[in-house]
Amino acid sequence: METKAPKKKIQTMAELAREAGVSASTASRALRNSPLISKETIERVQSVAKEHSYRPHLGARNLRLKKNNVIVLILPFNYAEEDVLGNPYIFKIVGTIGSKLREIGYDLLLSQMDDISEEIDDRYVHAGIAEGAIILGRGDNDTAKLKRLEETGIPFVILGPILDNQTYCSVGIDNKSSGCMAVHHLAKLGRKRIAIVSDNREDPNAESYARFQGYKQALDELGYPFDPDLVGPSTHSGKSGYDAVQHLLKTAPDLDAIFVATSDVVAISVMQALRNAGKHVPDDVAIVGFDNIDMCNFVSPSLTSISQRLKDEVAHLLVEKLLDQINGKQVESVMLNGSLVVRRSCGSQTDYPLRV
Amino acid sequence: METKAPKKKIQTMAELAREAGVSASTASRALRNSPLISKETIERVQSVAKEHSYRPHLGARNLRLKKNNVIVLILPFNYAEEDVLGNPYIFKIVGTIGSKLREIGYDLLLSQMDDISEEIDDRYVHAGIAEGAIILGRGDNDTAKLKRLEETGIPFVILGPILDNQTYCSVGIDNKSSGCMAVHHLAKLGRKRIAIVSDNREDPNAESYARFQGYKQALDELGYPFDPDLVGPSTHSGKSGYDAVQHLLKTAPDLDAIFVATSDVVAISVMQALRNAGKHVPDDVAIVGFDNIDMCNFVSPSLTSISQRLKDEVAHLLVEKLLDQINGKQVESVMLNGSLVVRRSCGSQTDYPLRV
DNA sequence: TACGCCAATGCAATCGATTGCATTGCATAA
DNA sequence: TTATGCAATGCAATCGATTGCATTGGCGTA
């Protein structure tokens, strides 16, 4: 038998110190390889620590160092009710953020909150639980709340577009130009009656608002008239895509393309509704979705979509910007361009290679 | 103007106490409505606290109380590479667990780990960061690791089936009987050549193993012979469903049903592959998936699937069992029955009402 | 008046790791 | 021999909230 069997666990620095015949301060320094401590002592302490599988109590360390290596990730609840958690796009971002944080030694606390509010400060940052927050999404009425959050002075970043007069940091894609791109692509295919499915919020903060503006701008550039009959309302739930199609087929039965600005999940449901109504995709109606989730490759027909390049850039930037703030640096918001991934729902003839 | 504007924030108990003209101990007790403190003092302290928007430093409290109201949720990485995070089933569970925990005042730390190991203890529980762990999934080689984790004595529960000789607590569905149910349903539709798509691991710990056993048992009960040509290999990625169909159409071109035991995501990709191969679902081939994700309603044809009743029962039970352990109670593992949700991929004629 | 009791409050230790400021002891220079 | 320097280590305070045990003062009773 080796000395592999760990003896009874040493729980505290003091116990470790006693076992190694030194004081707690020396033990502490030894574990951290302080140059103040002699080589022999360092080795002895570390080997005793290993032998008894001692691990420091991070709670205590954090208190002393006023540090904690945790960031909190906020999923706004109003958003959640519309099934953020069922939205693979958000989930992927969460996972990627988690990996990035782990690489740099941070942990991730996941919190669903009714509102973006000072609670983030009270409950997490000021409370010494987390050092900053990443907020995934922003609702209609959040401007004032974000203002107050900003006044608390805690580090945070938000996933979303840059708004006018915004003084905090956000990372998002350019929804307007992305919407514009989708419509231009459909027009290039020869489509004349291009509908939009959107949750169509009036709030300029909303992503959907910017995508809708992009839709309008493209129509304008193309010389197409804007027709309210071509607007189908949706929420973020899958079912709402189905309902939007019922609506559109009444108000504009001659439509030949739909830009589903809400999400791919909704777009997939839109395609199903069209099929049930006897419409063929893409021959009768071409479809463009938003988010470019993996599933786009696996539905029939495969779904053309706008990629937010989420895995690498968005998650990476969110983390980077937040950490810069925590370390006292000034940061600027970022707006990324979306990109169009063309698949069968727009008439492309192949499904492979997969485009992810 | 009301006295609404909070004065400069009071950061510590000591400052609060000074401001209210009492000692720190009295202030602490007053905030917690201790019967030791007079009504007047309680009111005064609390109003001063409110006025200066004082919040306790939870890190300090946790250290003192040896408590932290955090549980850590482990996403095994080997699993993650196969895209757990793209799997809506897992994400939903994460969200539901988060909500449950929040209701009872706990926070959720999300951790992706390469391995289930003592690191959970070292880094989280022993370190005073979390009180226990919920582990989402278990791989082939985890038995020994779970044994060691158990020896650390930390509270944990795992999502998965109950294994022979298992001494820790798990919550999962009865994969074997679920697989059995799927096949019996397909047989009842008159299908004779029922294939299975599975990641087909030999490890009895694997969910897929149990589902495969269920498949075999059903064939047995039906008097159908087991035919290796009817087994299509897959991983958890969407693409693998596509590949499995290519394989099956060579080895068993006469198949008339597929039980996609891996997941709905794979099943959706299976359906696309069949369509591309000129096969009609359900007329030529009937399909049953596994997980019953929302998307089942929105693909064409809508997908029959086995529901793990995840939102309410599984997440709820995981949390409950873990908290019981934290509070020193004995707990027993649970095995839930799956249930079949029939949709068009098995010939059902309607998509509505949605079955979620 | 003296004593005891109890409600209300404060003091100081505690949780466990870290660190500024001594202190020790040994070696080298004056 | 005494002074000086420095490497190595220990003491005690600190982070902020909590709590066992003392202390205070006011009231009732003998």
PDB file of N, CA and C in Angstrom, chain B residues 15-52:
ATOM      1  N   GLU B  15     -21.403  49.989  11.391  1.00  0.00           N
ATOM      2  CA  GLU B  15     -21.822  51.333  10.998  1.00  0.00           C
ATOM      3  C   GLU B  15     -23.294  51.553  11.295  1.00  0.00           C
ATOM      4  N   LEU B  16     -24.069  50.557  10.973  1.00  0.00           N
ATOM      5  CA  LEU B  16     -25.501  50.643  11.236  1.00  0.00           C
ATOM      6  C   LEU B  16     -25.748  50.851  12.724  1.00  0.00           C
ATOM      7  N   ALA B  17     -25.032  50.070  13.528  1.00  0.00           N
ATOM      8  CA  ALA B  17     -25.196  50.146  14.976  1.00  0.00           C
ATOM      9  C   ALA B  17     -24.859  51.551  15.481  1.00  0.00           C
ATOM     10  N   ARG B  18     -23.753  52.087  15.022  1.00  0.00           N
ATOM     11  CA  ARG B  18     -23.350  53.423  15.444  1.00  0.00           C
ATOM     12  C   ARG B  18     -24.435  54.442  15.100  1.00  0.00           C
ATOM     13  N   GLU B  19     -24.905  54.328  13.869  1.00  0.00           N
ATOM     14  CA  GLU B  19     -25.929  55.274  13.393  1.00  0.00           C
ATOM     15  C   GLU B  19     -27.198  55.191  14.244  1.00  0.00           C
ATOM     16  N   ALA B  20     -27.516  53.990  14.695  1.00  0.00           N
ATOM     17  CA  ALA B  20     -28.745  53.812  15.470  1.00  0.00           C
ATOM     18  C   ALA B  20     -28.481  53.957  16.963  1.00  0.00           C
ATOM     19  N   GLY B  21     -27.243  54.178  17.330  1.00  0.00           N
ATOM     20  CA  GLY B  21     -26.907  54.374  18.731  1.00  0.00           C
ATOM     21  C   GLY B  21     -26.989  53.120  19.575  1.00  0.00           C
ATOM     22  N   VAL B  22     -26.639  51.985  19.000  1.00  0.00           N
ATOM     23  CA  VAL B  22     -26.621  50.738  19.763  1.00  0.00           C
ATOM     24  C   VAL B  22     -25.338  49.984  19.448  1.00  0.00           C
ATOM     25  N   SER B  23     -25.196  48.837  20.047  1.00  0.00           N
ATOM     26  CA  SER B  23     -24.020  48.025  19.740  1.00  0.00           C
ATOM     27  C   SER B  23     -24.316  47.123  18.550  1.00  0.00           C
ATOM     28  N   ALA B  24     -23.263  46.574  17.981  1.00  0.00           N
ATOM     29  CA  ALA B  24     -23.431  45.709  16.814  1.00  0.00           C
ATOM     30  C   ALA B  24     -24.291  44.505  17.151  1.00  0.00           C
ATOM     31  N   SER B  25     -24.106  43.960  18.326  1.00  0.00           N
ATOM     32  CA  SER B  25     -24.896  42.776  18.677  1.00  0.00           C
ATOM     33  C   SER B  25     -26.381  43.117  18.726  1.00  0.00           C
ATOM     34  N   THR B  26     -26.672  44.254  19.344  1.00  0.00           N
ATOM     35  CA  THR B  26     -28.073  44.653  19.406  1.00  0.00           C
ATOM     36  C   THR B  26     -28.637  44.888  18.012  1.00  0.00           C
ATOM     37  N   ALA B  27     -27.848  45.531  17.180  1.00  0.00           N
ATOM     38  CA  ALA B  27     -28.307  45.788  15.820  1.00  0.00           C
ATOM     39  C   ALA B  27     -28.609  44.478  15.105  1.00  0.00           C
ATOM     40  N   SER B  28     -27.689  43.546  15.228  1.00  0.00           N
ATOM     41  CA  SER B  28     -27.884  42.250  14.584  1.00  0.00           C
ATOM     42  C   SER B  28     -29.177  41.595  15.046  1.00  0.00           C
ATOM     43  N   ARG B  29     -29.358  41.577  16.359  1.00  0.00           N
ATOM     44  CA  ARG B  29     -30.563  40.953  16.897  1.00  0.00           C
ATOM     45  C   ARG B  29     -31.816  41.704  16.468  1.00  0.00           C
ATOM     46  N   ALA B  30     -31.700  43.010  16.439  1.00  0.00           N
ATOM     47  CA  ALA B  30     -32.865  43.824  16.080  1.00  0.00           C
ATOM     48  C   ALA B  30     -33.317  43.502  14.661  1.00  0.00           C
ATOM     49  N   LEU B  31     -32.345  43.365  13.765  1.00  0.00           N
ATOM     50  CA  LEU B  31     -32.707  43.084  12.373  1.00  0.00           C
ATOM     51  C   LEU B  31     -33.380  41.731  12.238  1.00  0.00           C
ATOM     52  N   ARG B  32     -33.061  40.837  13.159  1.00  0.00           N
ATOM     53  CA  ARG B  32     -33.643  39.506  13.076  1.00  0.00           C
ATOM     54  C   ARG B  32     -34.841  39.380  14.014  1.00  0.00           C
ATOM     55  N   ASN B  33     -35.332  40.506  14.506  1.00  0.00           N
ATOM     56  CA  ASN B  33     -36.520  40.520  15.366  1.00  0.00           C
ATOM     57  C   ASN B  33     -36.381  39.627  16.591  1.00  0.00           C
ATOM     58  N   SER B  34     -35.208  39.685  17.187  1.00  0.00           N
ATOM     59  CA  SER B  34     -35.007  38.858  18.366  1.00  0.00           C
ATOM     60  C   SER B  34     -35.903  39.325  19.516  1.00  0.00           C
ATOM     61  N   PRO B  35     -36.479  38.393  20.258  1.00  0.00           N
ATOM     62  CA  PRO B  35     -37.314  38.753  21.411  1.00  0.00           C
ATOM     63  C   PRO B  35     -36.496  39.373  22.538  1.00  0.00           C
ATOM     64  N   LEU B  36     -35.205  39.283  22.433  1.00  0.00           N
ATOM     65  CA  LEU B  36     -34.358  39.890  23.464  1.00  0.00           C
ATOM     66  C   LEU B  36     -34.358  41.413  23.374  1.00  0.00           C
ATOM     67  N   ILE B  37     -34.738  41.923  22.240  1.00  0.00           N
ATOM     68  CA  ILE B  37     -34.627  43.371  22.026  1.00  0.00           C
ATOM     69  C   ILE B  37     -35.991  44.046  22.158  1.00  0.00           C
ATOM     70  N   SER B  38     -35.990  45.250  22.722  1.00  0.00           N
ATOM     71  CA  SER B  38     -37.267  45.955  22.942  1.00  0.00           C
ATOM     72  C   SER B  38     -37.855  46.401  21.606  1.00  0.00           C
ATOM     73  N   LYS B  39     -39.161  46.498  21.591  1.00  0.00           N
ATOM     74  CA  LYS B  39     -39.879  46.897  20.376  1.00  0.00           C
ATOM     75  C   LYS B  39     -39.334  48.193  19.803  1.00  0.00           C
ATOM     76  N   GLU B  40     -39.121  49.164  20.683  1.00  0.00           N
ATOM     77  CA  GLU B  40     -38.681  50.475  20.199  1.00  0.00           C
ATOM     78  C   GLU B  40     -37.323  50.359  19.495  1.00  0.00           C
ATOM     79  N   THR B  41     -36.420  49.638  20.116  1.00  0.00           N
ATOM     80  CA  THR B  41     -35.089  49.505  19.520  1.00  0.00           C
ATOM     81  C   THR B  41     -35.173  48.801  18.161  1.00  0.00           C
ATOM     82  N   ILE B  42     -35.962  47.752  18.122  1.00  0.00           N
ATOM     83  CA  ILE B  42     -36.114  47.021  16.859  1.00  0.00           C
ATOM     84  C   ILE B  42     -36.575  47.966  15.761  1.00  0.00           C
ATOM     85  N   GLU B  43     -37.595  48.729  16.091  1.00  0.00           N
ATOM     86  CA  GLU B  43     -38.128  49.635  15.077  1.00  0.00           C
ATOM     87  C   GLU B  43     -37.089  50.662  14.647  1.00  0.00           C
ATOM     88  N   ARG B  44     -36.397  51.210  15.622  1.00  0.00           N
ATOM     89  CA  ARG B  44     -35.422  52.239  15.295  1.00  0.00           C
ATOM     90  C   ARG B  44     -34.318  51.682  14.401  1.00  0.00           C
ATOM     91  N   VAL B  45     -33.779  50.551  14.796  1.00  0.00           N
ATOM     92  CA  VAL B  45     -32.694  49.954  14.009  1.00  0.00           C
ATOM     93  C   VAL B  45     -33.179  49.640  12.597  1.00  0.00           C
ATOM     94  N   GLN B  46     -34.359  49.037  12.527  1.00  0.00           N
ATOM     95  CA  GLN B  46     -34.839  48.653  11.206  1.00  0.00           C
ATOM     96  C   GLN B  46     -35.106  49.864  10.332  1.00  0.00           C
ATOM     97  N   SER B  47     -35.578  50.931  10.938  1.00  0.00           N
ATOM     98  CA  SER B  47     -35.855  52.091  10.091  1.00  0.00           C
ATOM     99  C   SER B  47     -34.555  52.744   9.636  1.00  0.00           C
ATOM    100  N   VAL B  48     -33.569  52.771  10.524  1.00  0.00           N
ATOM    101  CA  VAL B  48     -32.262  53.297  10.098  1.00  0.00           C
ATOM    102  C   VAL B  48     -31.694  52.434   8.962  1.00  0.00           C
ATOM    103  N   ALA B  49     -31.854  51.125   9.130  1.00  0.00           N
ATOM    104  CA  ALA B  49     -31.335  50.218   8.104  1.00  0.00           C
ATOM    105  C   ALA B  49     -31.999  50.493   6.766  1.00  0.00           C
ATOM    106  N   LYS B  50     -33.284  50.648   6.814  1.00  0.00           N
ATOM    107  CA  LYS B  50     -34.029  50.876   5.583  1.00  0.00           C
ATOM    108  C   LYS B  50     -33.614  52.193   4.940  1.00  0.00           C
ATOM    109  N   GLU B  51     -33.555  53.203   5.795  1.00  0.00           N
ATOM    110  CA  GLU B  51     -33.236  54.544   5.322  1.00  0.00           C
ATOM    111  C   GLU B  51     -31.897  54.572   4.593  1.00  0.00           C
ATOM    112  N   HIS B  52     -30.960  53.836   5.114  1.00  0.00           N
ATOM    113  CA  HIS B  52     -29.628  53.831   4.499  1.00  0.00           C
ATOM    114  C   HIS B  52     -29.439  52.616   3.597  1.00  0.00           C
TER     115      HIS B  52
END
